[in-house]
XYZ file of C-alpha atoms in Angstrom:
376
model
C 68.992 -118.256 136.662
C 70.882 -115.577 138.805
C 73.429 -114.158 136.735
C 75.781 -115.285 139.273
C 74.716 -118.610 138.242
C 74.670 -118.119 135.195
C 78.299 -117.121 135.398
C 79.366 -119.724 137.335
C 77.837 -122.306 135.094
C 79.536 -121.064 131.914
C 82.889 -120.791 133.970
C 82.323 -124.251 135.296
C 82.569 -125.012 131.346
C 86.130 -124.582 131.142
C 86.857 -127.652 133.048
C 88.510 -130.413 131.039
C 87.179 -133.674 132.707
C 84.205 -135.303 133.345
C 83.828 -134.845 136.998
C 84.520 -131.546 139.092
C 85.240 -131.468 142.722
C 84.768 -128.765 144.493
C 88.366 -127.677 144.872
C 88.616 -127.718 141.061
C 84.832 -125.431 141.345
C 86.833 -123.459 143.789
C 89.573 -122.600 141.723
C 88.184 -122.136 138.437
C 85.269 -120.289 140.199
C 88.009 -117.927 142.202
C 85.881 -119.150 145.479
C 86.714 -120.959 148.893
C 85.428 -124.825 148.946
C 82.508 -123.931 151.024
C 80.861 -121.207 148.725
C 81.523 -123.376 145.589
C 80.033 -126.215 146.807
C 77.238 -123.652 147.650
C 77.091 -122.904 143.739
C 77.424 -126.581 142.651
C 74.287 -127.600 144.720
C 72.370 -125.249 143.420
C 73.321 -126.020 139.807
C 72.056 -129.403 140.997
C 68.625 -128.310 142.081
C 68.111 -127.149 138.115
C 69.246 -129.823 136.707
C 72.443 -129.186 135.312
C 74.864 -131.110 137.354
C 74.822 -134.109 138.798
C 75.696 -135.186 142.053
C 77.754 -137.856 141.928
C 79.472 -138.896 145.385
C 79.944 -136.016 148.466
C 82.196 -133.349 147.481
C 82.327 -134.703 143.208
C 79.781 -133.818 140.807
C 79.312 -134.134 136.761
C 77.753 -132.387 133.641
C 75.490 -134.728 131.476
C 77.314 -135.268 128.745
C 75.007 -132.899 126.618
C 74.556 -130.129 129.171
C 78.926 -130.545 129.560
C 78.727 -129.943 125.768
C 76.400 -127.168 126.255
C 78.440 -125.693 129.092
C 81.877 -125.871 126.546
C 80.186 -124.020 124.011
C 79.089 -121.275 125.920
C 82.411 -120.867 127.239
C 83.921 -120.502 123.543
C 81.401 -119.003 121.718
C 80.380 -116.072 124.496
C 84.442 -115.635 126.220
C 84.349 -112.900 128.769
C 86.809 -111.060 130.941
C 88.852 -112.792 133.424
C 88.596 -116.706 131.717
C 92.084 -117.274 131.134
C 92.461 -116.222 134.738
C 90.323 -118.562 135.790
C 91.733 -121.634 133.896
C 95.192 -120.715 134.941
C 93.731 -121.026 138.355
C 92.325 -124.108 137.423
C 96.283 -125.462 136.152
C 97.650 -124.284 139.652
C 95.245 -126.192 141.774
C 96.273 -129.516 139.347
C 99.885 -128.533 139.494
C 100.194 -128.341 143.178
C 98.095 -131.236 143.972
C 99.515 -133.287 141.430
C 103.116 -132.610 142.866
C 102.075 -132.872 146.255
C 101.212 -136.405 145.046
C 103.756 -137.181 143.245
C 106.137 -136.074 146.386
C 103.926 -138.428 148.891
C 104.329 -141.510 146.114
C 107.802 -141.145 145.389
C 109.679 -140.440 148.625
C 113.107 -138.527 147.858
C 112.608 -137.630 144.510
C 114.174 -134.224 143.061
C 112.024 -131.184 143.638
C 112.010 -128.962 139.959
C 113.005 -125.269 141.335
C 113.249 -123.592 137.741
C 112.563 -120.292 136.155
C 108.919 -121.501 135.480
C 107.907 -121.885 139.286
C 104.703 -120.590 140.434
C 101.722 -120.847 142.961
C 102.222 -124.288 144.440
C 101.395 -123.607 147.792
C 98.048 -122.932 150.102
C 96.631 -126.999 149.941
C 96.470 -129.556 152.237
C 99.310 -132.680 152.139
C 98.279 -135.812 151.427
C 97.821 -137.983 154.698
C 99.045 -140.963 153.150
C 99.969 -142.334 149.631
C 97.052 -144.469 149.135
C 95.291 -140.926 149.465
C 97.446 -139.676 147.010
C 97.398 -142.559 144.713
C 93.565 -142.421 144.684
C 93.672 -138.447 143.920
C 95.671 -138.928 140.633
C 93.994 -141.890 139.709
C 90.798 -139.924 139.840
C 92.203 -137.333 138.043
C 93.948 -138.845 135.627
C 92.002 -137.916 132.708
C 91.653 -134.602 133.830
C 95.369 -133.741 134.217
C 95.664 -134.864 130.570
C 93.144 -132.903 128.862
C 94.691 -129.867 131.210
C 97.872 -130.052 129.284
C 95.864 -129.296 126.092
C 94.249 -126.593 128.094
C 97.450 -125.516 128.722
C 98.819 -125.245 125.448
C 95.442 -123.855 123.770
C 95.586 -121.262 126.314
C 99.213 -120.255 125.943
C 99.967 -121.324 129.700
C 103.403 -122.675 128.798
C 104.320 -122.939 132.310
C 101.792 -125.511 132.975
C 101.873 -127.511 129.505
C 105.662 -127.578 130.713
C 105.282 -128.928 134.300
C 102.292 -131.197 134.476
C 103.563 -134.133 132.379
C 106.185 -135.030 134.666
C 103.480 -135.997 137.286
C 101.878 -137.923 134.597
C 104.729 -139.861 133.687
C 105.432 -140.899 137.411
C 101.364 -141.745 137.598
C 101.940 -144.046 134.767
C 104.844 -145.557 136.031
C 102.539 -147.412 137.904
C 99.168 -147.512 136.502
C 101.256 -148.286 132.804
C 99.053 -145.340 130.873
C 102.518 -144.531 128.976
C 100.824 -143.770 125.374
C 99.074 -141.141 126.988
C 101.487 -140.160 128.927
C 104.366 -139.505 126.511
C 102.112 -137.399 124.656
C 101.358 -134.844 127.432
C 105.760 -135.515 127.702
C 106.434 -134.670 124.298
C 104.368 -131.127 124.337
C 105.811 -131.095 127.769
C 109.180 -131.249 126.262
C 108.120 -128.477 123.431
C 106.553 -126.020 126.417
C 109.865 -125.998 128.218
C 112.239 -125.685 124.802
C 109.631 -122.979 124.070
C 110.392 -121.491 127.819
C 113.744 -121.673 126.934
C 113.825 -123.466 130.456
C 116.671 -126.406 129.801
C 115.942 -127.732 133.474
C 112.345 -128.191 132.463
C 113.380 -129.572 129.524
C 116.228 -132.153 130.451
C 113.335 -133.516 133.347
C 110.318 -133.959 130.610
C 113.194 -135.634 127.822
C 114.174 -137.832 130.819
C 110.764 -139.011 131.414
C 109.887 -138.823 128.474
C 112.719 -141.719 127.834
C 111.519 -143.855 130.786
C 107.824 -144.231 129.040
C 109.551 -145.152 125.973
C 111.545 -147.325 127.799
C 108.349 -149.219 129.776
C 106.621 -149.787 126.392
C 110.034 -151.544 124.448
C 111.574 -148.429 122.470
C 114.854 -148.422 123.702
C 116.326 -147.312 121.262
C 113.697 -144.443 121.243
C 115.024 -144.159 125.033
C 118.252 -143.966 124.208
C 118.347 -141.159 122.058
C 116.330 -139.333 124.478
C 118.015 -139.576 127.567
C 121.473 -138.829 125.334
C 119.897 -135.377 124.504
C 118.906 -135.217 128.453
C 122.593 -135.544 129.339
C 123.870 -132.826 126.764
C 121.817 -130.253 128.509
C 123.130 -131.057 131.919
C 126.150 -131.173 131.040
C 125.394 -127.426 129.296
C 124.484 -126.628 132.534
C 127.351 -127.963 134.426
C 124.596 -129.783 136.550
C 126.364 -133.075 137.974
C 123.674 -134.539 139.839
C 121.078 -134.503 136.789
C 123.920 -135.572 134.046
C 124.293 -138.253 136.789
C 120.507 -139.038 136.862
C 121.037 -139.366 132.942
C 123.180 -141.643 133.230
C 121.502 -143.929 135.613
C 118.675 -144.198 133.214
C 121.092 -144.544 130.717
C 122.421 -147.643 132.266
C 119.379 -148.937 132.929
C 118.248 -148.704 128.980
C 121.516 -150.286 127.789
C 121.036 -152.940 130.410
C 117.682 -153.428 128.179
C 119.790 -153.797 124.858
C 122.302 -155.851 126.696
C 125.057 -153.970 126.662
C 126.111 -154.883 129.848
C 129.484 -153.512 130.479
C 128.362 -149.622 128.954
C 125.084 -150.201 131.627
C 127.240 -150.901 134.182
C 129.951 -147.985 133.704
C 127.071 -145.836 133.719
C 125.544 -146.817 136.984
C 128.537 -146.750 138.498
C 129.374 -143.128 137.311
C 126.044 -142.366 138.645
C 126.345 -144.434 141.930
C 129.438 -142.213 142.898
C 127.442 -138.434 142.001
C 124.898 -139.751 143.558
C 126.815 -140.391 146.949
C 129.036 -137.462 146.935
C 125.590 -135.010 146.434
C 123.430 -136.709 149.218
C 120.711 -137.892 146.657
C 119.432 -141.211 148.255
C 116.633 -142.259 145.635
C 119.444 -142.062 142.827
C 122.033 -144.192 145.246
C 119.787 -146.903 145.583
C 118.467 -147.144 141.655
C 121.674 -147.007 140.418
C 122.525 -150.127 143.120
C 119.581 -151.786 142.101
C 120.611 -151.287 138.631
C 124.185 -152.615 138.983
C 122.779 -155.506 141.228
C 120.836 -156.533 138.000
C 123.346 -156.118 135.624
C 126.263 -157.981 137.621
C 123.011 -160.743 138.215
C 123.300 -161.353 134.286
C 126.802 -161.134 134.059
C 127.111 -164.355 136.783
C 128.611 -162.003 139.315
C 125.836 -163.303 142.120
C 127.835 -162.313 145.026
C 128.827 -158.499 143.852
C 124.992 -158.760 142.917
C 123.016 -159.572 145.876
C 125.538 -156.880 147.944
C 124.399 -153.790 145.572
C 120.430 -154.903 145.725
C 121.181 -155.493 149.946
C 122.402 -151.988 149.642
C 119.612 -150.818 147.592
C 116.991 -152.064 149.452
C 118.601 -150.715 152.990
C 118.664 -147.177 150.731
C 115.191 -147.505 149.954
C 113.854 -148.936 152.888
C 115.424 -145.835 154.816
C 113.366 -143.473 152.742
C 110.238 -145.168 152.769
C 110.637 -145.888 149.071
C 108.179 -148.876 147.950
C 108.306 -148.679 144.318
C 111.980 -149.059 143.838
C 112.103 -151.479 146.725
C 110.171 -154.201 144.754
C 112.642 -154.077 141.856
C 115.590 -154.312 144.380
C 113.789 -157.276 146.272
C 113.802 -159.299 142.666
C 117.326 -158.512 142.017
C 118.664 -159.861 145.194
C 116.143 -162.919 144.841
C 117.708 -163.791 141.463
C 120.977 -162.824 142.970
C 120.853 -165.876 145.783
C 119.051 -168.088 143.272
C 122.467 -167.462 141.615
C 124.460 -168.483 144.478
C 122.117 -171.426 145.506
C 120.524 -170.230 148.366
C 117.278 -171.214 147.188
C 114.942 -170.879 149.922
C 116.284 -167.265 150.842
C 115.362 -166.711 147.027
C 111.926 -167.259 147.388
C 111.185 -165.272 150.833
C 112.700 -162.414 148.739
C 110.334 -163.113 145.729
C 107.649 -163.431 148.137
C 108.171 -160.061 150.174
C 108.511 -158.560 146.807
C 105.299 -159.880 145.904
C 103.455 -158.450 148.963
C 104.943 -154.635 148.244
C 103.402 -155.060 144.980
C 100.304 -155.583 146.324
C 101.062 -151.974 148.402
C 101.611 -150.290 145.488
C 98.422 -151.195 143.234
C 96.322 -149.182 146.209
C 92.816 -150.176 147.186
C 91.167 -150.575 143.974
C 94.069 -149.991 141.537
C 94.302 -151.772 138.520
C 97.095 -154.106 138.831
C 100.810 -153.013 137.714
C 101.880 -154.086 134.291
C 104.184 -156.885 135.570
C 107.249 -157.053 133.069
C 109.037 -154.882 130.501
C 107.988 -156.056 126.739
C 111.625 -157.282 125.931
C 111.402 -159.318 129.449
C 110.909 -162.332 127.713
C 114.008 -162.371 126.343
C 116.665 -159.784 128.674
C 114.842 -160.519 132.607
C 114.504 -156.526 132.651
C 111.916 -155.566 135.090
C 109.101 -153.222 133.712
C 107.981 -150.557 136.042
C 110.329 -147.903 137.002
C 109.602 -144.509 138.183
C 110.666 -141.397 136.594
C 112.932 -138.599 137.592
């Protein structure tokens, strides 16, 4: 082979998944799309990729092996740049994502920013949906990558946009283990922003698979370090998930202090994805506490918060609230058009050829909590 090819093939080792598209060539190669692709195909014409569908390709699993060994056993100058270029690409796509899925979520602006910028959006969020489901694996195994290779920055940043993946694919297992060395990057980073986010998710995948208690201890360290900070709107994003966990435990009067606290930072700051949770939070809570009325006006005002932000998600949980809510009050058939509309958002949100949503929290049985709710 060329020793460009050569190069390129040993490079092309480095990647963590199973299949490479040619962005991902691109950037590990240091390359525009066009002249990668340009390498790929000819890697194809000897045999070692494979092309799998326009634009992806794969290593046999032997000649992948192959490919990782070379990388490790013969390392050469300028590899670490290339897998940091590698982590960029994921990071920005991967936020860019995350942005399309999760309309009006908080943008992280800390000390351990970096090259985010230079890609295409997303057109719509089934596009988006399909790029992180497709990547999925891939995005774990690059927060290994990350922390094998020192790139704190990354290890530190890319679980976040795993845990709101798996907030609706329900991968949380995984997930909270790319949190928990997220967690360790940012402590390392000495970034408490980074860290507060990655506890806070962190907390929210422990919530979705029963450990409240887990949850709970978590999102209480999250709220120390805003409050270190002096950061109002995050301590108040703490809190909301706070309420939401002791909600879970049935504590019902601490959950719904708590989203109230929230509900009023949230207002005062302008941060519409927070108003509306913490609504559809007190909605539920006042639901169990046989406050119908008070209940079905929060998850009204919820869904109007939502609704206004394009929001689908949330919007689902706020639709079952205020169906429970007029259940409550006896307005029966309203109930059920509720139920029903939140049925068909459901069906947005699974994406053409998504695995369905896990469909209730593990202490549902007994509490009524819904299970799937994004992360912060």
């Amino acid at each position: 082979m060329p020793p460009e090819d050569r190069s390129a093939f040993r490079l092309l080792g480095h990647h963590p998944g199973r299949y490479i598209d040619v962005q991902e060539a691109g950037a590990l190669l240091g390359r525009g799309a066009t002249e990668a692709e340009d390498v790929l195909e000819r890697l194809v014409d000897v045999s070692l990729l494979e092309a799998r569908e326009p634009g992806a390709y794969a290593f046999h699993d032997l000649v992948r092996h192959f490919a990782r060994r070379l990388g490790q056993s013969e390392p050469a100058t300028g590899d670490t740049e290339a897998v940091e270029r590698l982590l960029d690409h994921y990071l920005a796509r991967a936020e860019n994502a995350g942005d399309t899925l999760f309309p009006g979520r908080a943008r992280y602006s800390g000390p351990s920013g970096g090259p985010a910028g230079g890609l295409p959006e997303f057109g719509s969020r089934d596009a988006a949906l399909k790029w992180l489901d497709q990547h999925r694996d891939s995005l774990l195994a690059a927060v290994d990558m990350a922390q094998s290779h020192g790139l704190l920055r990354h290890a530190g940043r890319l679980p976040r946009e795993l845990g709101f993946h798996s907030s609706i694919r329900s991968y949380d297992l995984e997930a909270n283990v790319a949190l928990e060395a997220g967690v360790g990057a940012a402590r390392t980073l000495a970034d408490p922003a980074l860290t507060r986010l990655n506890l806070t998710n962190l907390a929210m995948g422990q919530w979705r698979l029963g450990h409240i208690r887990e949850a709970v201890a978590r999102l209480e360290d999250a709220l120390d370090i805003s409050r270190s900070m002096n950061d109002a709107r995050s301590a108040a994003e703490c809190k909301a998930r706070l309420g939401q966990a002791y909600n879970s435990l049935g504590e019902l009067g601490h959950a719904l202090r708590l989203s109230e606290e929230a509900n009023r930072t949230a207002r005062a700051t302008g941060f519409a994805r927070l108003d509306g949770s913490s609504l559809s939070t007190m909605s539920h809570v006042r639901a169990r506490l046989g406050q119908f009325a008070e209940a079905a006006a929060a998850a009204r005002q919820a869904l109007a918060v939502f609704d206004s932000i394009g929001e689908i998600q949330l919007s689902v949980d706020a639709l079952a609230y205020l169906s429970r809510a007029l259940e409550g009050t006896g307005r029966l058939e309203e109930a059920l058009a509720r139920a029903d509309e939140a049925v068909e958002r459901c069906e947005q949100l699974r994406g053409p050829g998504g695995p369905p949503p896990a469909a209730r929290d593990p202490t549902a049985t007994r509490r009524g909590t819904p299970h799937r709710r994004p992360c912060w």
